[in-house]
Every structure is written in structure tokens, then in C-alpha cells.
JSON list of C-alpha atoms in Angstrom, two decimals:
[
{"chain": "U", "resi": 1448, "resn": "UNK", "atom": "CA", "xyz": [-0.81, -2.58, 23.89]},
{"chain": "U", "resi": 1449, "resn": "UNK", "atom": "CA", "xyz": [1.45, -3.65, 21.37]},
{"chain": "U", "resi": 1450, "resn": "UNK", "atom": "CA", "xyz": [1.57, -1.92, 17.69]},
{"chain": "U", "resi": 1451, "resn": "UNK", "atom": "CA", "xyz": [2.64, -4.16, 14.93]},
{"chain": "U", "resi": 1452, "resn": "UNK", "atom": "CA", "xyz": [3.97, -2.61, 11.63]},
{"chain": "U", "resi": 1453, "resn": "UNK", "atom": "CA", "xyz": [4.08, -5.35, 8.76]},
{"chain": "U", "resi": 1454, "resn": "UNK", "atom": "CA", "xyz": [6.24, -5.16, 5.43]},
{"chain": "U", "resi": 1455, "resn": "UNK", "atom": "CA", "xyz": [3.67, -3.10, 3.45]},
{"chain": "U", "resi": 1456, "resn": "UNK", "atom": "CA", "xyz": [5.21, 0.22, 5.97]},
{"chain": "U", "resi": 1457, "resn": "UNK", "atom": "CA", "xyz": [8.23, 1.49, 6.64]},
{"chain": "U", "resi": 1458, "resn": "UNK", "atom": "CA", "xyz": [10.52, 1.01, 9.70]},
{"chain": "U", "resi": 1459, "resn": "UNK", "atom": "CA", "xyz": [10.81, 4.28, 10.52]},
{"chain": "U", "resi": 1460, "resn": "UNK", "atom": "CA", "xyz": [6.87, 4.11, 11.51]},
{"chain": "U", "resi": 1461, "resn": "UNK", "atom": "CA", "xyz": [7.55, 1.73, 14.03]},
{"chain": "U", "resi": 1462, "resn": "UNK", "atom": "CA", "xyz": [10.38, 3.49, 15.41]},
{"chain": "U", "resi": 1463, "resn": "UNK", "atom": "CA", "xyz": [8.76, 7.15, 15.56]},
{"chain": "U", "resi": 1464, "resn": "UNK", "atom": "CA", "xyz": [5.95, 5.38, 16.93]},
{"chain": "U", "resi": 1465, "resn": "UNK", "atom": "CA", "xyz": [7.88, 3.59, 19.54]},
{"chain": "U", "resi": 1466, "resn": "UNK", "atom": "CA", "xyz": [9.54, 6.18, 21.02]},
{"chain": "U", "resi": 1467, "resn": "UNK", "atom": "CA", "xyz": [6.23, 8.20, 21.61]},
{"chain": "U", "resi": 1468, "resn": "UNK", "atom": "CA", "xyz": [4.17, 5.59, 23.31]},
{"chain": "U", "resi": 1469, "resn": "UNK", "atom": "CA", "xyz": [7.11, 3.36, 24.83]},
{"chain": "U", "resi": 1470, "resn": "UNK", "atom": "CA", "xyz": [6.91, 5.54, 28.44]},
{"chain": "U", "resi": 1471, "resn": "UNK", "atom": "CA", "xyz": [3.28, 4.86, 28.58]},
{"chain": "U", "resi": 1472, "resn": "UNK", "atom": "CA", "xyz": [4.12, 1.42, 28.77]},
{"chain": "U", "resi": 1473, "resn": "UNK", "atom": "CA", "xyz": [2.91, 0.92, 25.03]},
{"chain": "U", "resi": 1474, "resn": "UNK", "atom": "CA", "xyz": [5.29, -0.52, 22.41]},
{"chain": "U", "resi": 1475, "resn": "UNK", "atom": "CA", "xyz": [5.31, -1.01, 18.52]},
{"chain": "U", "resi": 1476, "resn": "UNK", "atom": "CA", "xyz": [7.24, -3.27, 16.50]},
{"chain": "U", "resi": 1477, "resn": "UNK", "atom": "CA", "xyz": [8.09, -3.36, 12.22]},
{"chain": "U", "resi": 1478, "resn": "UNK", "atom": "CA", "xyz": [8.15, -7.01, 11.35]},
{"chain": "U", "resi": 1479, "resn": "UNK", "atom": "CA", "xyz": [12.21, -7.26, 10.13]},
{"chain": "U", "resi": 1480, "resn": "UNK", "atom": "CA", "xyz": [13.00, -6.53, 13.47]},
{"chain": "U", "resi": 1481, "resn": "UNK", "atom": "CA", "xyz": [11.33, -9.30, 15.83]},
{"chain": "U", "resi": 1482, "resn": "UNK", "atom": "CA", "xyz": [13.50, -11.87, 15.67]},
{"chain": "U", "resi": 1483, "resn": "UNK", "atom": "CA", "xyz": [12.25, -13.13, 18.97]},
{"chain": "U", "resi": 1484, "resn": "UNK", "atom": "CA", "xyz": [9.11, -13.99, 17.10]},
{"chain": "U", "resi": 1485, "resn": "UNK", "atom": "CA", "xyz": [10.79, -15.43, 14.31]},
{"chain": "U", "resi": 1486, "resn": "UNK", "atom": "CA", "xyz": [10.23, -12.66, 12.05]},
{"chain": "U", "resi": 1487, "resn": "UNK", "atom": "CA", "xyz": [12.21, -11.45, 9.30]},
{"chain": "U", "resi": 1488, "resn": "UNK", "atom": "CA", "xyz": [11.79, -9.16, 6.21]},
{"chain": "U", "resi": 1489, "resn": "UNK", "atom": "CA", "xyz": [10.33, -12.48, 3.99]},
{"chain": "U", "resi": 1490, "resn": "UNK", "atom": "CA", "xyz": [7.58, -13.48, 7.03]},
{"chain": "U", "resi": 1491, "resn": "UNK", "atom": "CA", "xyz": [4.63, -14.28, 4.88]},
{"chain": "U", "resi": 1492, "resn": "UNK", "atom": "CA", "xyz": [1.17, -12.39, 6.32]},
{"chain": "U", "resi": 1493, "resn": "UNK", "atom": "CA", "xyz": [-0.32, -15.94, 7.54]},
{"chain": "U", "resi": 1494, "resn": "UNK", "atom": "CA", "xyz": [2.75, -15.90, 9.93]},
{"chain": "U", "resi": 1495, "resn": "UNK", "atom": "CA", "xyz": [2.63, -13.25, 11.52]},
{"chain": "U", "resi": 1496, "resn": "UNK", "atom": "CA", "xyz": [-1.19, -12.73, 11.62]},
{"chain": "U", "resi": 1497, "resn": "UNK", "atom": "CA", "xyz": [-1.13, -16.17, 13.40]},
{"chain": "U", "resi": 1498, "resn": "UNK", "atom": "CA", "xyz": [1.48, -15.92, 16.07]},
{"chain": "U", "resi": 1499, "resn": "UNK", "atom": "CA", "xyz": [0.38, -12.37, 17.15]},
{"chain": "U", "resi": 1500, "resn": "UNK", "atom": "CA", "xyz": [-3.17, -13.58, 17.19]},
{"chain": "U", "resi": 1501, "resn": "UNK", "atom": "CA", "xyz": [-1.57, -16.93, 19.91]},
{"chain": "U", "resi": 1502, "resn": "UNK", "atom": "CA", "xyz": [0.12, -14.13, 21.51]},
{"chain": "U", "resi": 1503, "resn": "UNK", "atom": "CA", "xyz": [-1.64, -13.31, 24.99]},
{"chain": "U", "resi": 1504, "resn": "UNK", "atom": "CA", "xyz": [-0.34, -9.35, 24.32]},
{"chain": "U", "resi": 1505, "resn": "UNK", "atom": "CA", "xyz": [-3.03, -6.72, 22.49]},
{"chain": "U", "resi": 1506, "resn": "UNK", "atom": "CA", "xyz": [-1.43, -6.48, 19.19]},
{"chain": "U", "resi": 1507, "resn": "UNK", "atom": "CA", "xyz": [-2.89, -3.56, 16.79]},
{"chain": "U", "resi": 1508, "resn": "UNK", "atom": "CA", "xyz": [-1.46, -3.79, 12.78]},
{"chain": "U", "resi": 1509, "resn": "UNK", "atom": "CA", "xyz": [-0.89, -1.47, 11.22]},
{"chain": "U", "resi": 1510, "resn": "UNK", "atom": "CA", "xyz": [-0.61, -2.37, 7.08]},
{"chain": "U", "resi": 1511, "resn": "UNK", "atom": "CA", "xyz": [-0.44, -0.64, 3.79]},
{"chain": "U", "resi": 1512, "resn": "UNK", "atom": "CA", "xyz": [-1.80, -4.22, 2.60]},
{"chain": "U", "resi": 1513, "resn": "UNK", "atom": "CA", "xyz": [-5.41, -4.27, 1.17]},
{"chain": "U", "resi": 1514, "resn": "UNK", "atom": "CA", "xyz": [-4.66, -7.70, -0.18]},
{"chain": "U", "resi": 1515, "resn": "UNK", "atom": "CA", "xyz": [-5.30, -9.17, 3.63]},
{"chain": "U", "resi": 1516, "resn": "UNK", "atom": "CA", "xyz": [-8.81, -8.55, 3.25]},
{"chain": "U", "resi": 1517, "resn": "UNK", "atom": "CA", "xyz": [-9.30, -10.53, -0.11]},
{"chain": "U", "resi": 1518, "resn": "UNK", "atom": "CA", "xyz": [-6.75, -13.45, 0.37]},
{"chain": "U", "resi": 1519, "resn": "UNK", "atom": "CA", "xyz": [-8.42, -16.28, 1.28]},
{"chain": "U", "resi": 1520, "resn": "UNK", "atom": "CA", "xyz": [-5.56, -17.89, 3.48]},
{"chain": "U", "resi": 1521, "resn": "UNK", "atom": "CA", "xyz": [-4.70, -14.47, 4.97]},
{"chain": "U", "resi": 1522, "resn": "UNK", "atom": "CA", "xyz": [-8.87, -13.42, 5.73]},
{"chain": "U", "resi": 1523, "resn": "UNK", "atom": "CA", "xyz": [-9.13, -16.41, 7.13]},
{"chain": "U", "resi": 1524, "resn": "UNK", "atom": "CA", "xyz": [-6.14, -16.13, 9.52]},
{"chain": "U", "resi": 1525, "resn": "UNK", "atom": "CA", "xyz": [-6.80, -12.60, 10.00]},
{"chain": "U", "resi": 1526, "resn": "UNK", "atom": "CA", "xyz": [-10.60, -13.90, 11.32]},
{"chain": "U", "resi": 1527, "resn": "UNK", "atom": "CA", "xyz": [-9.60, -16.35, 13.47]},
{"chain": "U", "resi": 1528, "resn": "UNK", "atom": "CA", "xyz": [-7.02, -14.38, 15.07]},
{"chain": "U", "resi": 1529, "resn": "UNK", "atom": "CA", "xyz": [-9.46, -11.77, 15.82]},
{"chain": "U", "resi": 1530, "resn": "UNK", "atom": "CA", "xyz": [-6.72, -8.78, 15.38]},
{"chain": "U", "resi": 1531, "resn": "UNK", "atom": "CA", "xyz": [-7.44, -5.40, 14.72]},
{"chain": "U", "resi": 1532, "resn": "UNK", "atom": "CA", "xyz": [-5.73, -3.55, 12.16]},
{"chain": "U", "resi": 1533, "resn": "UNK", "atom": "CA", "xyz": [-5.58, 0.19, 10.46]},
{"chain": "U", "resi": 1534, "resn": "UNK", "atom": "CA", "xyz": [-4.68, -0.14, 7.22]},
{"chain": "U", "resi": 1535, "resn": "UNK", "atom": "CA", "xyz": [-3.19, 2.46, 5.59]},
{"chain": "U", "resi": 1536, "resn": "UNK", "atom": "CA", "xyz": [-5.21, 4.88, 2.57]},
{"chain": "U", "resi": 1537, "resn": "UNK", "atom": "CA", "xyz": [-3.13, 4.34, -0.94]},
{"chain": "U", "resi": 1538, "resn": "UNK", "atom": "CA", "xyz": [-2.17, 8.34, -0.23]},
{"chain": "U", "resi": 1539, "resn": "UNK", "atom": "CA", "xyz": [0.24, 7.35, 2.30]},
{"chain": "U", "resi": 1540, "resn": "UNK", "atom": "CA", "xyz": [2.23, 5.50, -0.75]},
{"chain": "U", "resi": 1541, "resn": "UNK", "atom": "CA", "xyz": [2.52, 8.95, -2.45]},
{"chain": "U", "resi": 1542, "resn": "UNK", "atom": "CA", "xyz": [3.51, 10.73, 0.72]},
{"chain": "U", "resi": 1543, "resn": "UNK", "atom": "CA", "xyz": [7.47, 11.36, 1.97]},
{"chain": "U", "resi": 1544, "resn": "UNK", "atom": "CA", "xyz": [8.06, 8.95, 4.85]},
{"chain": "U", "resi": 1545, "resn": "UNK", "atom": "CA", "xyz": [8.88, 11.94, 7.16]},
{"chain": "U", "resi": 1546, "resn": "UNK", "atom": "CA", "xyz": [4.88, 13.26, 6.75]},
{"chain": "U", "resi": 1547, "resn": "UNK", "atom": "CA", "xyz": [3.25, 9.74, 7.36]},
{"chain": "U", "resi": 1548, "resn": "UNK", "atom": "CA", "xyz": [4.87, 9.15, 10.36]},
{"chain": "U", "resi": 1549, "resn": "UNK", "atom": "CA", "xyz": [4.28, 12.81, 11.54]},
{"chain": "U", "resi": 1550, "resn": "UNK", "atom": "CA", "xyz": [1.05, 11.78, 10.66]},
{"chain": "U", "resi": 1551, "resn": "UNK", "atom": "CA", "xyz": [0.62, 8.39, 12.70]},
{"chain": "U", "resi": 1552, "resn": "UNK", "atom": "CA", "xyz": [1.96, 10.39, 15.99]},
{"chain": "U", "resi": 1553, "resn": "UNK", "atom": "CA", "xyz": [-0.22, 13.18, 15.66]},
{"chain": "U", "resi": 1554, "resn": "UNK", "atom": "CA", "xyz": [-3.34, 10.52, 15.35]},
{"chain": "U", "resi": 1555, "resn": "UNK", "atom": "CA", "xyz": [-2.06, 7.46, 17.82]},
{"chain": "U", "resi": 1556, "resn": "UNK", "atom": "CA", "xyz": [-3.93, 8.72, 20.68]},
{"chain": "U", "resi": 1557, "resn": "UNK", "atom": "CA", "xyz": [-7.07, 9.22, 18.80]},
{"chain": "U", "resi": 1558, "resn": "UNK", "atom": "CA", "xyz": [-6.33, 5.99, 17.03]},
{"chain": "U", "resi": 1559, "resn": "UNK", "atom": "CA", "xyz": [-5.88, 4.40, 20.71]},
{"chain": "U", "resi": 1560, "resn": "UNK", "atom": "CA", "xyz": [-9.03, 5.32, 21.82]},
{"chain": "U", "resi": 1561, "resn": "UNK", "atom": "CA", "xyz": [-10.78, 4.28, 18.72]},
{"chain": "U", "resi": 1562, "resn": "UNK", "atom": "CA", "xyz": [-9.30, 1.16, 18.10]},
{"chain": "U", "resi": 1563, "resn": "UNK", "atom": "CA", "xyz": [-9.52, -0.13, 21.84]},
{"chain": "U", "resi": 1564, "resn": "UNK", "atom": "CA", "xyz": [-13.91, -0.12, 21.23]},
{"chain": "U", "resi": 1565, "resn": "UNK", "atom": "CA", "xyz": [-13.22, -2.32, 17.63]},
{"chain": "U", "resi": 1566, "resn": "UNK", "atom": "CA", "xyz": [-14.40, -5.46, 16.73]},
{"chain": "U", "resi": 1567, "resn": "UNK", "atom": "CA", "xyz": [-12.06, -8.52, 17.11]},
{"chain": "U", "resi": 1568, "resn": "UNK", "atom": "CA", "xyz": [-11.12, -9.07, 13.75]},
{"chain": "U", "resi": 1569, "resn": "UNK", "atom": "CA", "xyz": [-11.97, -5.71, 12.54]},
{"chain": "U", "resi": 1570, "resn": "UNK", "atom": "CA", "xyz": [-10.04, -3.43, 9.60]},
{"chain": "U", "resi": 1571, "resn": "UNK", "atom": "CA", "xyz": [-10.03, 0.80, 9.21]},
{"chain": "U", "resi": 1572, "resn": "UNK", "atom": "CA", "xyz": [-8.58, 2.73, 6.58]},
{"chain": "U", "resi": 1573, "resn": "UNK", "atom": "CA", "xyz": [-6.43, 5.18, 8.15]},
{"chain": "U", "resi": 1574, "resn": "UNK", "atom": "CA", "xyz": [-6.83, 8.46, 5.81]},
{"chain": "U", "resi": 1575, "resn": "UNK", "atom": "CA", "xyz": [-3.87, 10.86, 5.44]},
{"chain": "U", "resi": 1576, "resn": "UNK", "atom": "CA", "xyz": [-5.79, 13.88, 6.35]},
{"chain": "U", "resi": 1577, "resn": "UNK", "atom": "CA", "xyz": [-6.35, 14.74, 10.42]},
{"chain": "U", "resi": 1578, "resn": "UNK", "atom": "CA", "xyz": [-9.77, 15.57, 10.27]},
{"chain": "U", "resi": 1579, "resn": "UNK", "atom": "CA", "xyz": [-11.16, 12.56, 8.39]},
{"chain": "U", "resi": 1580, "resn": "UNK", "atom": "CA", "xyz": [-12.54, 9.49, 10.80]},
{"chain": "U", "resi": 1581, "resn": "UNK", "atom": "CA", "xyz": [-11.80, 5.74, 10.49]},
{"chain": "U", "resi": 1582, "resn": "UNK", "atom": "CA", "xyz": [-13.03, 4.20, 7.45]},
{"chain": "U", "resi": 1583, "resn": "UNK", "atom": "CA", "xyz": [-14.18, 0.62, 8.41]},
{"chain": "U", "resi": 1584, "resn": "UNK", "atom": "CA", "xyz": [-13.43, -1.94, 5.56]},
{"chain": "U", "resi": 1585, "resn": "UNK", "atom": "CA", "xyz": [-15.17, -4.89, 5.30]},
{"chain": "U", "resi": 1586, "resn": "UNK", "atom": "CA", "xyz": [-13.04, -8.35, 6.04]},
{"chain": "U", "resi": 1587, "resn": "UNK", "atom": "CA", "xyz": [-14.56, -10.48, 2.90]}
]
């Protein structure tokens, strides 16, 4: 499984994330730093959503973007692509970087679990606190 962190987060997700589920054979990328995809820090969402859906890996996003769920272009991309995605609650944008990644490792192998059973095309808000369960949002 591959994690994919889009502009909306912060790097430093994808590397604290990274180094926790890369010996499990697991990997997650931020989207500045895949230039083998042809990503950079100005990829527009349709871009990426496309290519990782084409991509014969199991990508999971991870986003701080709402917006993908309500763009028409990016919906519809997101739809046929059939990702799945958490997206992140508007908490985390209040939060110091340090406690939402602490946050992300302490819930990836619940998320895992939970996200491998989802939908094709399907979106959950990812709450800041531990206890709370996946949100699903609708894709409209």
C-alpha cells in the first residue's frame, strides 16, 4: 500500500509516516517530492488524482482538502479513479505539526485496517481525537 499526502498537509506527515510503515513494506509519499510521477508543489488535484488512480499500486490520500468533494472536475476524477482518501477534520489546521503527525502514527494501523474494507472512491474525515471513528463524507 502506498500513502499519498497532497499539498493541503505537510511534508513532515509523509515522512513520519514513512518511516513507520516503510519495513512493513508500506510506503507514503507528500506530493513535492515525486518527481518520478511528475509531481511538484503546483500539481493541480486532477493530476494527481488521475495518475495515482492509472497507477496499478493501492494508493490511500490523505488531504486537508474538502474542496475535492465539491469540484466538479476534481469529484469527477476522484470517481473515476476510484481512490480512497482520509481527509483531514479542520482541527488538524489549528493543531502544531508535531501533534498531527503523532496523531496519524498512533491511528495508521487502525486507519489500515479500516480503509482496506472502503469503497472505491470513498472519503472519511479523519478526527483529531483517538477515540472518535471515521466520519464518511459523501463524494457529491
Amino acid at each position: 500500500m502506498k500513502v499519498f499526502f497532497d499539498n493541503c498537509t505537510s511534508p513532515v506527515f509523509a515522512g513520519c509516516l514513512d518511516a513507520l510503515i516503510r519495513p512493513d513494506g508500506d510506503e507514503a509519499h507528500h506530493v513535492r517530492f515525486m518527481p518520478d510521477y511528475g509531481f511538484a508543489h503546483d500539481t493541480k488535484d486532477v493530476d494527481w488524482i488521475k495518475q495515482l488512480g492509472a497507477d496499478n499500486d493501492v494508493w490511500i490520500v490523505i488531504t486537508g482538502d474538502h474542496r475535492i468533494r465539491k469540484n466538479l472536475a476534481e469529484r469527477t476524477a476522484w470517481i473515476k479513479a476510484g481512490l480512497k482518501a482520509f481527509v483531514l477534520a479542520k482541527a488538524y489546521q489549528k493543531t502544531p505539526v508535531n501533534q498531527c503527525a503523532s496523531m496519524l502514527l498512533w491511528r495508521w494501523p487502525e486507519m489500515r485496517r479500516f480503509i482496506s474494507s472502503a469503497a472505491a472512491g470513498s472519503m472519511f474525515e479523519l478526527p483529531i481525537n483517538k477515540r472518535s471513528g471515521f466520519e464518511p463524507l459523501a463524494v457529491k
